GROMACS .gro file of C-alpha atoms in nm:
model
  290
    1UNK     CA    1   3.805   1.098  -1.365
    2UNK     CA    2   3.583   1.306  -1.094
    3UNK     CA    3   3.402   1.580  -1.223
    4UNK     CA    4   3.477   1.935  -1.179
    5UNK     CA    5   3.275   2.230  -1.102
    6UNK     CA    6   3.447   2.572  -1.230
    7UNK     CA    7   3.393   2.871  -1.016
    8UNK     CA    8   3.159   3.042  -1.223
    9UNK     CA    9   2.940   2.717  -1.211
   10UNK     CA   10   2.972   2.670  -0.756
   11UNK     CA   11   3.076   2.969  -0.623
   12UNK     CA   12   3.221   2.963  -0.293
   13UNK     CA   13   3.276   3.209  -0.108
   14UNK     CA   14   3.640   3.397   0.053
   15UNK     CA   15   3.538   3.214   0.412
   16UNK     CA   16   3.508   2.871   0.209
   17UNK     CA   17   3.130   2.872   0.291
   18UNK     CA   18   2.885   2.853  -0.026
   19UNK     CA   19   2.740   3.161  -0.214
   20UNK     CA   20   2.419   3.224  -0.072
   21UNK     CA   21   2.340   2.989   0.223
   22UNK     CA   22   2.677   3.109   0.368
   23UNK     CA   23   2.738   2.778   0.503
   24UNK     CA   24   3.085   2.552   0.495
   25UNK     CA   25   3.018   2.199   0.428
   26UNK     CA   26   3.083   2.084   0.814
   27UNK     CA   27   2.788   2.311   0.909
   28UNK     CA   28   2.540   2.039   0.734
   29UNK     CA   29   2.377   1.763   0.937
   30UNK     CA   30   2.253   1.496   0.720
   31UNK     CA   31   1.906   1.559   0.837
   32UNK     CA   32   1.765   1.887   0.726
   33UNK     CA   33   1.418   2.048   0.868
   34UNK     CA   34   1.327   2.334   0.575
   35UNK     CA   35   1.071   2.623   0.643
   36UNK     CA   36   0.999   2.911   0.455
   37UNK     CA   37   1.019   3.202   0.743
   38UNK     CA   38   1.356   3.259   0.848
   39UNK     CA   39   1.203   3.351   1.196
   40UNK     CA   40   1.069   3.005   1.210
   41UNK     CA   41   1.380   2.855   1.241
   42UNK     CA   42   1.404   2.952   1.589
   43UNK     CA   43   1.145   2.841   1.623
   44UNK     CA   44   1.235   2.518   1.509
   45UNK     CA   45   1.591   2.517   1.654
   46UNK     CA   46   1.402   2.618   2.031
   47UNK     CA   47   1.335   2.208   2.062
   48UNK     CA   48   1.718   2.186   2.019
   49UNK     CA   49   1.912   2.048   2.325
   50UNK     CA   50   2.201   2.218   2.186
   51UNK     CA   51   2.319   2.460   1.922
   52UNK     CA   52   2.678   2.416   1.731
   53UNK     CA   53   2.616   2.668   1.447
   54UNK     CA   54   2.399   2.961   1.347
   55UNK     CA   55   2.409   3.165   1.014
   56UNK     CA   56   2.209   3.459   0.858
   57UNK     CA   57   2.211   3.569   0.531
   58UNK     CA   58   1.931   3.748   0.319
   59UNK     CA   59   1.599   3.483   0.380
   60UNK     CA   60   1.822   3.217   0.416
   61UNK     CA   61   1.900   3.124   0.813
   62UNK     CA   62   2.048   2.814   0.923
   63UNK     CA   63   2.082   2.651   1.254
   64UNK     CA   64   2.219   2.315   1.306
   65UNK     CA   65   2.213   2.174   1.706
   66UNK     CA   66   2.061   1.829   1.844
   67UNK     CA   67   1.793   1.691   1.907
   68UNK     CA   68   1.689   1.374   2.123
   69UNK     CA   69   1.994   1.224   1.996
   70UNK     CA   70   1.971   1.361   1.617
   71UNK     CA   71   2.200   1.598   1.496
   72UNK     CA   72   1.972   1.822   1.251
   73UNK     CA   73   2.004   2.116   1.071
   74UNK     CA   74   1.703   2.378   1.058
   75UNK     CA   75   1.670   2.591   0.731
   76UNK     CA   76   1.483   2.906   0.559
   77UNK     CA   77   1.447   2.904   0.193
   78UNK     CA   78   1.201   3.211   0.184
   79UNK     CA   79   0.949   3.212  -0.086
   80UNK     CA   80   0.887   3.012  -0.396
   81UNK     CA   81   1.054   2.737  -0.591
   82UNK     CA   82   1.338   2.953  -0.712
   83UNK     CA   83   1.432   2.968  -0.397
   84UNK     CA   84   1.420   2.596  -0.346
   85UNK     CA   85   1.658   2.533  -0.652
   86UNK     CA   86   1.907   2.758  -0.476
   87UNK     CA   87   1.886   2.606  -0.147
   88UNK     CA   88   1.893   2.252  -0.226
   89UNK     CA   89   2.144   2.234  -0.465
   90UNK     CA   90   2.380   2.388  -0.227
   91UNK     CA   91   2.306   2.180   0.028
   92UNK     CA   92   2.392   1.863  -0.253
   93UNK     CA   93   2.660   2.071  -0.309
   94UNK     CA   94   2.789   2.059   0.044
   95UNK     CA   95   2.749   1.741   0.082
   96UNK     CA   96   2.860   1.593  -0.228
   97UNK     CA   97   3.156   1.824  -0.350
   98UNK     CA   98   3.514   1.885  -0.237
   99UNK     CA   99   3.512   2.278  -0.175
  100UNK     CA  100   3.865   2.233  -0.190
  101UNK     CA  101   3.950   2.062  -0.478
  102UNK     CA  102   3.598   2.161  -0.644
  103UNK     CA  103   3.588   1.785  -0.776
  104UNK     CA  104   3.237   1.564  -0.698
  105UNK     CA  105   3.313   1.307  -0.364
  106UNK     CA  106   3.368   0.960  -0.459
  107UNK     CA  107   3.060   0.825  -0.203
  108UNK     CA  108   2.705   1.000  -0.251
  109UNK     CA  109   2.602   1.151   0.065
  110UNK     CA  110   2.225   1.106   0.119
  111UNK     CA  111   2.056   1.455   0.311
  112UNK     CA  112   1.687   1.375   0.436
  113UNK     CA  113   1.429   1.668   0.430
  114UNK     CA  114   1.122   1.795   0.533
  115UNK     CA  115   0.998   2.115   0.466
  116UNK     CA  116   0.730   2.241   0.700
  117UNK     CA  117   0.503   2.470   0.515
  118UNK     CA  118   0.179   2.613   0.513
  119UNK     CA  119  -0.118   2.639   0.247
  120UNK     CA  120  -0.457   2.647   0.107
  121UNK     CA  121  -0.674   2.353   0.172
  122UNK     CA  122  -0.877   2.245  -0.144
  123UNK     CA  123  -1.121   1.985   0.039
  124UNK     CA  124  -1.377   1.997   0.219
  125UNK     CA  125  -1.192   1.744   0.438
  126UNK     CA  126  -0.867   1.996   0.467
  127UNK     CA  127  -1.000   2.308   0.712
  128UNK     CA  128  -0.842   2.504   0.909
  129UNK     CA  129  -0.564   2.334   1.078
  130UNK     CA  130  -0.492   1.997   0.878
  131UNK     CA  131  -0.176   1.912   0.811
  132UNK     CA  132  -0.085   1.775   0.468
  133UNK     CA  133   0.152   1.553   0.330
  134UNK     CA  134   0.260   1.616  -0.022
  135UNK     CA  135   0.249   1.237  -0.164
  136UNK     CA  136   0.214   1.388  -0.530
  137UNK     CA  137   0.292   1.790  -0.625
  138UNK     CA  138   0.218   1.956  -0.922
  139UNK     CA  139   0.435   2.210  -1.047
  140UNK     CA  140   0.350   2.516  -1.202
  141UNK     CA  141   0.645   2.707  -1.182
  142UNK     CA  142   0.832   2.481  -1.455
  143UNK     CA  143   1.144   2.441  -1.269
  144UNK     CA  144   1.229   2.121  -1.323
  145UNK     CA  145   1.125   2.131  -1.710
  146UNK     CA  146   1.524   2.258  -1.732
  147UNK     CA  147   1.692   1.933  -1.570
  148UNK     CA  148   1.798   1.673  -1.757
  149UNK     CA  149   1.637   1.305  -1.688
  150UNK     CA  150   1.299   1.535  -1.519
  151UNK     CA  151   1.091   1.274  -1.689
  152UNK     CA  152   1.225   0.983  -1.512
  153UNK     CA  153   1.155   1.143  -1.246
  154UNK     CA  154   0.787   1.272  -1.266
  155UNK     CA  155   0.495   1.091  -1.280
  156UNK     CA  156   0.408   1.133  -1.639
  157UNK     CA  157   0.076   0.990  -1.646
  158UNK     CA  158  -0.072   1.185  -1.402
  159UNK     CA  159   0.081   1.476  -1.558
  160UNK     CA  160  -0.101   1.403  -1.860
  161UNK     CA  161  -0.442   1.305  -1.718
  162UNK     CA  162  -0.419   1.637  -1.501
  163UNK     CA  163  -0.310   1.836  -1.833
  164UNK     CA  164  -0.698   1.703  -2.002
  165UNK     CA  165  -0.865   1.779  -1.761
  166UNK     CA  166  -0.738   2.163  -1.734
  167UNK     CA  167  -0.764   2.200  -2.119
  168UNK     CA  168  -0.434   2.360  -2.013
  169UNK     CA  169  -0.330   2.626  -2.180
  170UNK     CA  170   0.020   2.589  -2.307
  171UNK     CA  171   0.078   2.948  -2.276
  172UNK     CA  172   0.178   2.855  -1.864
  173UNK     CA  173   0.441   2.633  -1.978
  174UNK     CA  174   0.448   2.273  -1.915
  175UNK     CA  175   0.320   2.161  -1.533
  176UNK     CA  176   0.516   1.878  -1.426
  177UNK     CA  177   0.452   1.629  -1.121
  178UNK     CA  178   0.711   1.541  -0.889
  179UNK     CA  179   0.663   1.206  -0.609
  180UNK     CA  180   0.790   1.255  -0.275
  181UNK     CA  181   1.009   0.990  -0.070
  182UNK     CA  182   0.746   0.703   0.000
  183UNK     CA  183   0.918   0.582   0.302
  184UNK     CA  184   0.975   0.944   0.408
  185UNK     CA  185   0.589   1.005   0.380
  186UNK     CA  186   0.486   0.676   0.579
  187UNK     CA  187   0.747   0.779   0.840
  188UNK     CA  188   0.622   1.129   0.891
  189UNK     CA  189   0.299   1.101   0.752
  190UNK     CA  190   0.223   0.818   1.016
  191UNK     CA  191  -0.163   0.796   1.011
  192UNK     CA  192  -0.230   1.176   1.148
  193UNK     CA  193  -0.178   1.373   0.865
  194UNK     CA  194  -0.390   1.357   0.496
  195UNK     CA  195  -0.201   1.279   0.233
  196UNK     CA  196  -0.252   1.391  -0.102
  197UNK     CA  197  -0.201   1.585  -0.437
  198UNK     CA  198  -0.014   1.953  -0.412
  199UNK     CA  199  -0.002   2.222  -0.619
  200UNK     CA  200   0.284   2.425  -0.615
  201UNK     CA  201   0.235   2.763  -0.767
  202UNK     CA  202   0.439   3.010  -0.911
  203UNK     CA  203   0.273   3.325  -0.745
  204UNK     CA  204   0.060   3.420  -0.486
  205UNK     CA  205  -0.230   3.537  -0.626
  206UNK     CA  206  -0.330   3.470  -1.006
  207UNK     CA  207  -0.130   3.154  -0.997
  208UNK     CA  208  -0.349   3.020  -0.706
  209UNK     CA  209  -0.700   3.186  -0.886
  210UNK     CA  210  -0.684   3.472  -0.636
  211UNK     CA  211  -0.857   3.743  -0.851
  212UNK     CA  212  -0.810   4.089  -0.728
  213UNK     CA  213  -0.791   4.384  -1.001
  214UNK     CA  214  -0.610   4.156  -1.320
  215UNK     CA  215  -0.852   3.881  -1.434
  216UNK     CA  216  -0.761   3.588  -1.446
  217UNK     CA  217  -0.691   3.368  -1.764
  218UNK     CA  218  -0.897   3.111  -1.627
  219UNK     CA  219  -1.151   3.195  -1.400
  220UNK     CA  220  -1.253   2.838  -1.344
  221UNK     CA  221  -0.900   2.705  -1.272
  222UNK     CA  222  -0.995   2.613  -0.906
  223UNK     CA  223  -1.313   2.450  -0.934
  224UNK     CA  224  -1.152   2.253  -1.193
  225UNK     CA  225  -0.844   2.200  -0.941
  226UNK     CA  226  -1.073   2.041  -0.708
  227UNK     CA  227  -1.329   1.842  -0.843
  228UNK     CA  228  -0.946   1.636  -0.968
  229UNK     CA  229  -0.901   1.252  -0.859
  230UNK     CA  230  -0.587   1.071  -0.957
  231UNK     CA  231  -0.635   0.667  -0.817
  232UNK     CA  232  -0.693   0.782  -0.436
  233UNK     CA  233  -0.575   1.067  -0.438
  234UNK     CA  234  -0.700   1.424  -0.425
  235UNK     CA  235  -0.616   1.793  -0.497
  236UNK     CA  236  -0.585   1.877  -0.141
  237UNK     CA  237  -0.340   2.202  -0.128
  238UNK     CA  238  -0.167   2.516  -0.302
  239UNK     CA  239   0.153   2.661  -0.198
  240UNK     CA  240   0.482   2.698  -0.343
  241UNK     CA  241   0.727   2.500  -0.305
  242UNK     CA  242   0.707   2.107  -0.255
  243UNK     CA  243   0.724   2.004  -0.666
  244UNK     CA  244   1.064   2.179  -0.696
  245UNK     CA  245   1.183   1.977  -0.372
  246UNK     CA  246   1.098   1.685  -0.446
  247UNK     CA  247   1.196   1.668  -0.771
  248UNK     CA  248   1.560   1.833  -0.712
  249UNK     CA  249   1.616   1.579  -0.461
  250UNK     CA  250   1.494   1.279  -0.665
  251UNK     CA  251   1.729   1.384  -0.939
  252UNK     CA  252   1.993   1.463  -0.705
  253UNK     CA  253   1.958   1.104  -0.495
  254UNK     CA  254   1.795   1.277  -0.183
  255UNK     CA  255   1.487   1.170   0.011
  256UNK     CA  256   1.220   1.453   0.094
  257UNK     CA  257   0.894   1.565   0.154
  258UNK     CA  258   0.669   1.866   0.202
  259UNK     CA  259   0.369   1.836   0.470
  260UNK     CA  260   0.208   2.210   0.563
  261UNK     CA  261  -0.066   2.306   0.768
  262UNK     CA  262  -0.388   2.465   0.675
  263UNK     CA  263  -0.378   2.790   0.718
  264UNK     CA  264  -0.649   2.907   0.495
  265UNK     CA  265  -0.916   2.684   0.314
  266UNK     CA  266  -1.009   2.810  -0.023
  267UNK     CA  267  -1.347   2.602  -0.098
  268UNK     CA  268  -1.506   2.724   0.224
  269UNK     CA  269  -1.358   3.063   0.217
  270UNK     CA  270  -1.178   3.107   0.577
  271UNK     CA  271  -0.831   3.192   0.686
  272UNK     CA  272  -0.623   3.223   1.034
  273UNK     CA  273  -0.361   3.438   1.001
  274UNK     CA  274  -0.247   3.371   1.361
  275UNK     CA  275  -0.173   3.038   1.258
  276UNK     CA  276   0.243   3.105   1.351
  277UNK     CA  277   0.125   3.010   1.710
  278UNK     CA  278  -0.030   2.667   1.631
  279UNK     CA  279   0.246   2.537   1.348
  280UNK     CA  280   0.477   2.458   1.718
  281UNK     CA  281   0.259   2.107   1.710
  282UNK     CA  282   0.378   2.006   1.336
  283UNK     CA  283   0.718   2.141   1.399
  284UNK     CA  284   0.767   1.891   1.704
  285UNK     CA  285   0.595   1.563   1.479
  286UNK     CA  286   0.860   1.650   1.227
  287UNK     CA  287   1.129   1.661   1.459
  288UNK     CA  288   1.035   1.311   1.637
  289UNK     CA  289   1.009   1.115   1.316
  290UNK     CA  290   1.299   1.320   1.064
   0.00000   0.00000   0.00000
């Protein structure tokens, strides 16, 4: 017997689109390009040949068109990985549930996504300008600590060694490490972007040991952060998102990936804040490999 989902548990709205993202399930290609701006998905969706479909709502704006060939939908998720629970579960939900009879489809419907981002570089090796792949991301947020089967899903060791050598403080809650689509990484990852470990953070500021006037608890967090190796792999970035992604759509039977550029590099102390004009040359390498 299928499942059903009650309307307190997938709302949908009077237009049969779904609560937040505003979008009915034929709006959904099965390719999905994720940013955090919502401007930026015009900026995405300008490498479209064509457009079937635009929506707005709150941070979250969708555009689905065509390109070279590949039907692909463009969307915002704003900031953080709250954000990222809302937006990819209803695009599982689009995909994999009948809005009209609210019952799960009988096939699983595999979406593909790759969120574009940017972030602070933790290497010397990641200046200004570097894009990253997220191979491994850390969560600090917690998110996934309230899924069922999150530790078949993580990489528990690593979690553990990363844990010791914090002396974490149980106090943040429990990190957790999500693993990114390895054929998705070698695909867009190619050989011109560093791969590595992410952090995702759950703020800004203290979260990524940005002190301004509250302390922090642990004013050594970052040089711990870096000085990190896990087999070959490095600390390379913060930002916000990529552990929640990647470990929603492992549990959910999705491929994705996060890969940002560099917009600020914490261990050497420099930013670019114009960096919305250079992000165009990621944005296009995404596009030809999705």
């Amino acid at each position: 017997m299928s499942k059903y989902f009650a309307p307190s548990e997938l709302i949908i709205n009077e237009d049969g689109s779904c609560f937040h993202l505003h979008l009915k399930p034929e709006h959904l290609a099965d390719k999905v390009v994720l940013v955090g701006d919502p401007e930026r998905v015009s900026l995405v969706a300008k490498h479209f040949d064509s457009i079937e479909n635009e929506v707005q709502s709150r941070e979250f704006h969708t555009i689905t068109g065509t390109y070279k060939g590949k039907r692909i939908t463009a969307q915002s998720h704003g900031i953080g990985c709250d954000n990222i629970d809302i937006v990819v579960n209803e695009l599982d939900a689009l995909a994999n549930i009948d809005f009209k009879t609210r019952e799960l489809k009988p096939e699983h419907r595999t979406l593909t996504m790759v969120r574009i981002g940017t972030c602070g570089g933790l290497q010397p090796y990641t200046p200004v300008g570097t894009f990253i792949a997220s191979v491994k991301s850390i969560g600090f947020d917690g998110l996934l600590n309230f899924y069922a089967g999150r530790d078949e899903v993580c990489d528990l060791e690593l979690e553990e060694a990363f844990k010791r050598h914090m002396n974490w403080n149980p106090q943040k809650g429990s990190p957790y490490v999500a693993t990114a689509c390895p054929e998705l990484i070698d695909r867009v990852a190619a050989d011109d972007m560093v791969r590595g470990i992410t952090i995702a953070c759950g703020g800004f500021y203290g979260p990524q040991g940005r002190e301004l006037r509250i302390p922090l608890q642990d004013p050594q967090q970052n040089q711990k952060v870096e000085c990190f190796h896990y087999g070959d792999l490095d600390i390379t970035n913060f930002e916000m998102e990529s552990s929640a992604l990647a470990g929603l759509a492992s549990l959910l039977g999705h491929k994705a990936m996060t890969c940002c550029m560099v917009i600020a590099n914490r261990l050497i102390k420099e930013a670019n804040t114009g960096y919305k004009n250079t992000i165009d040359t990621l944005i296009q390498k995404v596009l030809d490999r999705i």
